[in-house]
Amino acid sequence: MSQIGLFVGSTTGKTETAAETVQKEFGGEDIVTILNVADIEASELENYDKIIIGCPTWDIGALQSDWEGLFDDLDSIDFSGKKVAYFGTG
């Protein structure tokens, strides 16, 4: 398993492209695993001590649709001791 989980939702592909750039800059697939939030359960975040979240916004700041199913479940995750970074595109 890689050292960093990069969780991303992307409708047009721009946020996914940004995630791939982050992955490359951090050292590639051995260091950063990109996970599409449309395909995972919130509990996947518990598998990583280092987390990057990539999320676009729509209209006037609406949540991107891939995150809608996962967003409410984030409250159930214990982020204690985890390092978390966030980037947004819009």
Short mmCIF file of N, CA and C in Angstrom, two decimals:
data_model
loop_
_atom_site.label_atom_id
_atom_site.label_comp_id
_atom_site.label_asym_id
_atom_site.label_seq_id
_atom_site.Cartn_x
_atom_site.Cartn_y
_atom_site.Cartn_z
N MET A 1 0.84 -1.18 0.00
CA MET A 1 0.00 0.00 0.00
C MET A 1 0.89 1.24 0.00
N SER A 2 0.44 2.25 -0.71
CA SER A 2 1.20 3.49 -0.77
C SER A 2 1.12 4.22 0.56
N GLN A 3 1.91 5.25 0.68
CA GLN A 3 1.99 6.01 1.92
C GLN A 3 0.91 7.07 2.04
N ILE A 4 0.37 7.52 0.91
CA ILE A 4 -0.60 8.62 0.89
C ILE A 4 -1.81 8.20 0.06
N GLY A 5 -3.00 8.44 0.61
CA GLY A 5 -4.22 8.24 -0.16
C GLY A 5 -4.73 9.57 -0.66
N LEU A 6 -4.89 9.70 -1.96
CA LEU A 6 -5.40 10.93 -2.57
C LEU A 6 -6.82 10.64 -3.06
N PHE A 7 -7.78 11.21 -2.36
CA PHE A 7 -9.19 10.94 -2.63
C PHE A 7 -9.75 12.07 -3.49
N VAL A 8 -10.30 11.70 -4.64
CA VAL A 8 -10.67 12.72 -5.61
C VAL A 8 -12.03 12.42 -6.23
N GLY A 9 -12.77 13.48 -6.47
CA GLY A 9 -13.99 13.42 -7.27
C GLY A 9 -13.81 14.37 -8.44
N SER A 10 -14.23 13.96 -9.61
CA SER A 10 -14.01 14.81 -10.79
C SER A 10 -15.10 14.56 -11.81
N THR A 11 -15.70 15.62 -12.29
CA THR A 11 -16.73 15.50 -13.32
C THR A 11 -16.15 15.73 -14.71
N THR A 12 -15.36 16.77 -14.85
CA THR A 12 -14.82 17.11 -16.17
C THR A 12 -13.43 16.55 -16.39
N GLY A 13 -12.81 16.02 -15.33
CA GLY A 13 -11.46 15.45 -15.45
C GLY A 13 -10.36 16.39 -15.00
N LYS A 14 -10.68 17.66 -14.76
CA LYS A 14 -9.65 18.62 -14.37
C LYS A 14 -9.10 18.35 -12.98
N THR A 15 -9.96 17.97 -12.05
CA THR A 15 -9.48 17.67 -10.70
C THR A 15 -8.68 16.37 -10.70
N GLU A 16 -9.09 15.42 -11.51
CA GLU A 16 -8.33 14.17 -11.64
C GLU A 16 -6.95 14.44 -12.24
N THR A 17 -6.89 15.33 -13.21
CA THR A 17 -5.60 15.71 -13.80
C THR A 17 -4.71 16.37 -12.76
N ALA A 18 -5.30 17.23 -11.93
CA ALA A 18 -4.54 17.87 -10.85
C ALA A 18 -4.03 16.81 -9.87
N ALA A 19 -4.86 15.81 -9.57
CA ALA A 19 -4.46 14.72 -8.67
C ALA A 19 -3.29 13.93 -9.25
N GLU A 20 -3.33 13.69 -10.54
CA GLU A 20 -2.23 12.97 -11.19
C GLU A 20 -0.94 13.77 -11.14
N THR A 21 -1.05 15.08 -11.23
CA THR A 21 0.13 15.94 -11.10
C THR A 21 0.70 15.87 -9.69
N VAL A 22 -0.19 15.91 -8.69
CA VAL A 22 0.25 15.78 -7.29
C VAL A 22 0.94 14.44 -7.10
N GLN A 23 0.34 13.37 -7.61
CA GLN A 23 0.92 12.03 -7.49
C GLN A 23 2.33 12.00 -8.08
N LYS A 24 2.48 12.54 -9.26
CA LYS A 24 3.78 12.56 -9.93
C LYS A 24 4.80 13.36 -9.12
N GLU A 25 4.41 14.53 -8.64
CA GLU A 25 5.32 15.40 -7.89
C GLU A 25 5.74 14.78 -6.55
N PHE A 26 4.89 13.96 -5.98
CA PHE A 26 5.20 13.31 -4.70
C PHE A 26 5.99 12.02 -4.88
N GLY A 27 6.21 11.58 -6.11
CA GLY A 27 7.03 10.40 -6.33
C GLY A 27 6.36 9.24 -7.02
N GLY A 28 5.12 9.41 -7.48
CA GLY A 28 4.47 8.37 -8.26
C GLY A 28 3.54 7.46 -7.48
N GLU A 29 3.13 6.38 -8.14
CA GLU A 29 2.13 5.46 -7.61
C GLU A 29 2.59 4.72 -6.36
N ASP A 30 3.88 4.54 -6.17
CA ASP A 30 4.37 3.86 -4.97
C ASP A 30 4.19 4.71 -3.72
N ILE A 31 4.07 6.01 -3.91
CA ILE A 31 3.92 6.94 -2.79
C ILE A 31 2.47 7.37 -2.61
N VAL A 32 1.79 7.66 -3.71
CA VAL A 32 0.43 8.20 -3.68
C VAL A 32 -0.51 7.30 -4.49
N THR A 33 -1.58 6.85 -3.83
CA THR A 33 -2.64 6.12 -4.52
C THR A 33 -3.81 7.06 -4.73
N ILE A 34 -4.26 7.20 -5.97
CA ILE A 34 -5.44 8.02 -6.27
C ILE A 34 -6.67 7.13 -6.18
N LEU A 35 -7.64 7.57 -5.38
CA LEU A 35 -8.89 6.82 -5.22
C LEU A 35 -10.05 7.71 -5.62
N ASN A 36 -10.90 7.23 -6.50
CA ASN A 36 -12.07 7.96 -6.93
C ASN A 36 -13.16 7.78 -5.88
N VAL A 37 -13.65 8.86 -5.31
CA VAL A 37 -14.62 8.76 -4.23
C VAL A 37 -15.96 8.18 -4.69
N ALA A 38 -16.20 8.15 -5.98
CA ALA A 38 -17.43 7.53 -6.49
C ALA A 38 -17.39 6.02 -6.34
N ASP A 39 -16.19 5.47 -6.13
CA ASP A 39 -16.01 4.01 -6.11
C ASP A 39 -15.63 3.44 -4.75
N ILE A 40 -15.64 4.26 -3.71
CA ILE A 40 -15.17 3.78 -2.40
C ILE A 40 -16.19 4.06 -1.30
N GLU A 41 -15.93 3.45 -0.15
CA GLU A 41 -16.67 3.75 1.08
C GLU A 41 -15.82 4.70 1.92
N ALA A 42 -16.45 5.47 2.77
CA ALA A 42 -15.72 6.43 3.61
C ALA A 42 -14.66 5.74 4.46
N SER A 43 -14.90 4.50 4.85
CA SER A 43 -13.95 3.78 5.70
C SER A 43 -12.58 3.60 5.05
N GLU A 44 -12.48 3.74 3.72
CA GLU A 44 -11.18 3.67 3.03
C GLU A 44 -10.21 4.71 3.56
N LEU A 45 -10.73 5.84 4.00
CA LEU A 45 -9.85 6.90 4.51
C LEU A 45 -9.08 6.43 5.74
N GLU A 46 -9.64 5.48 6.47
CA GLU A 46 -8.99 4.98 7.68
C GLU A 46 -7.73 4.18 7.36
N ASN A 47 -7.55 3.77 6.12
CA ASN A 47 -6.39 2.96 5.72
C ASN A 47 -5.13 3.79 5.53
N TYR A 48 -5.24 5.09 5.60
CA TYR A 48 -4.10 5.97 5.33
C TYR A 48 -3.87 6.93 6.49
N ASP A 49 -2.60 7.13 6.85
CA ASP A 49 -2.25 8.12 7.86
C ASP A 49 -2.04 9.49 7.24
N LYS A 50 -1.81 9.50 5.93
CA LYS A 50 -1.64 10.75 5.18
C LYS A 50 -2.68 10.77 4.08
N ILE A 51 -3.49 11.82 4.09
CA ILE A 51 -4.63 11.90 3.18
C ILE A 51 -4.60 13.23 2.45
N ILE A 52 -4.85 13.17 1.16
CA ILE A 52 -5.07 14.38 0.37
C ILE A 52 -6.47 14.27 -0.23
N ILE A 53 -7.22 15.35 -0.13
CA ILE A 53 -8.56 15.39 -0.69
C ILE A 53 -8.58 16.40 -1.82
N GLY A 54 -9.05 15.98 -2.97
CA GLY A 54 -9.19 16.86 -4.12
C GLY A 54 -10.64 16.95 -4.53
N CYS A 55 -11.18 18.17 -4.50
CA CYS A 55 -12.60 18.34 -4.76
C CYS A 55 -12.86 19.62 -5.56
N PRO A 56 -13.60 19.51 -6.65
CA PRO A 56 -14.00 20.71 -7.36
C PRO A 56 -15.28 21.29 -6.77
N THR A 57 -15.57 22.51 -7.10
CA THR A 57 -16.85 23.11 -6.74
C THR A 57 -17.60 23.45 -8.02
N TRP A 58 -18.88 23.58 -7.88
CA TRP A 58 -19.74 23.89 -9.02
C TRP A 58 -20.59 25.10 -8.70
N ASP A 59 -21.01 25.80 -9.74
CA ASP A 59 -21.89 26.96 -9.62
C ASP A 59 -21.31 27.95 -8.61
N ILE A 60 -21.99 28.13 -7.49
CA ILE A 60 -21.52 29.08 -6.48
C ILE A 60 -20.99 28.34 -5.25
N GLY A 61 -20.30 27.24 -5.48
CA GLY A 61 -19.69 26.49 -4.39
C GLY A 61 -20.38 25.19 -4.05
N ALA A 62 -21.22 24.69 -4.93
CA ALA A 62 -21.92 23.43 -4.67
C ALA A 62 -20.93 22.26 -4.66
N LEU A 63 -21.22 21.27 -3.84
CA LEU A 63 -20.39 20.08 -3.73
C LEU A 63 -20.49 19.25 -5.00
N GLN A 64 -19.36 18.78 -5.48
CA GLN A 64 -19.31 17.94 -6.68
C GLN A 64 -20.05 16.63 -6.39
N SER A 65 -20.77 16.11 -7.36
CA SER A 65 -21.71 15.00 -7.14
C SER A 65 -21.06 13.72 -6.61
N ASP A 66 -19.81 13.42 -6.96
CA ASP A 66 -19.17 12.21 -6.45
C ASP A 66 -19.01 12.25 -4.94
N TRP A 67 -18.90 13.44 -4.38
CA TRP A 67 -18.71 13.59 -2.94
C TRP A 67 -20.02 13.50 -2.17
N GLU A 68 -21.15 13.69 -2.84
CA GLU A 68 -22.43 13.74 -2.13
C GLU A 68 -22.71 12.50 -1.30
N GLY A 69 -22.41 11.32 -1.82
CA GLY A 69 -22.66 10.09 -1.08
C GLY A 69 -21.69 9.86 0.06
N LEU A 70 -20.52 10.45 -0.03
CA LEU A 70 -19.46 10.22 0.95
C LEU A 70 -19.39 11.31 2.01
N PHE A 71 -19.80 12.50 1.66
CA PHE A 71 -19.60 13.67 2.52
C PHE A 71 -20.18 13.48 3.92
N ASP A 72 -21.42 13.03 4.02
CA ASP A 72 -22.05 12.86 5.32
C ASP A 72 -21.37 11.78 6.16
N ASP A 73 -20.76 10.81 5.51
CA ASP A 73 -20.09 9.72 6.22
C ASP A 73 -18.74 10.12 6.80
N LEU A 74 -18.21 11.26 6.38
CA LEU A 74 -16.90 11.69 6.88
C LEU A 74 -16.90 11.93 8.39
N ASP A 75 -18.06 12.28 8.95
CA ASP A 75 -18.15 12.49 10.40
C ASP A 75 -17.85 11.22 11.19
N SER A 76 -18.01 10.07 10.57
CA SER A 76 -17.77 8.81 11.27
C SER A 76 -16.30 8.40 11.27
N ILE A 77 -15.45 9.13 10.55
CA ILE A 77 -14.03 8.79 10.44
C ILE A 77 -13.25 9.48 11.54
N ASP A 78 -12.38 8.73 12.22
CA ASP A 78 -11.49 9.31 13.22
C ASP A 78 -10.22 9.79 12.52
N PHE A 79 -10.10 11.10 12.40
CA PHE A 79 -8.94 11.68 11.73
C PHE A 79 -7.80 11.99 12.71
N SER A 80 -7.94 11.57 13.96
CA SER A 80 -6.88 11.82 14.96
C SER A 80 -5.58 11.20 14.50
N GLY A 81 -4.51 11.98 14.57
CA GLY A 81 -3.19 11.49 14.21
C GLY A 81 -2.92 11.43 12.71
N LYS A 82 -3.90 11.77 11.92
CA LYS A 82 -3.72 11.75 10.46
C LYS A 82 -3.30 13.14 9.98
N LYS A 83 -2.49 13.16 8.95
CA LYS A 83 -2.15 14.41 8.30
C LYS A 83 -3.03 14.52 7.07
N VAL A 84 -3.74 15.63 6.97
CA VAL A 84 -4.71 15.81 5.90
C VAL A 84 -4.44 17.11 5.16
N ALA A 85 -4.43 17.02 3.84
CA ALA A 85 -4.30 18.20 2.99
C ALA A 85 -5.49 18.22 2.04
N TYR A 86 -5.83 19.39 1.58
CA TYR A 86 -6.98 19.57 0.71
C TYR A 86 -6.61 20.49 -0.44
N PHE A 87 -7.07 20.15 -1.62
CA PHE A 87 -6.99 21.12 -2.71
C PHE A 87 -8.33 21.15 -3.42
N GLY A 88 -8.67 22.33 -3.88
CA GLY A 88 -9.92 22.50 -4.59
C GLY A 88 -9.68 23.09 -5.96
N THR A 89 -10.54 22.72 -6.87
CA THR A 89 -10.53 23.30 -8.20
C THR A 89 -11.92 23.85 -8.46
N GLY A 90 -12.03 24.74 -9.38
CA GLY A 90 -13.35 25.29 -9.63
C GLY A 90 -13.39 26.05 -10.91
#
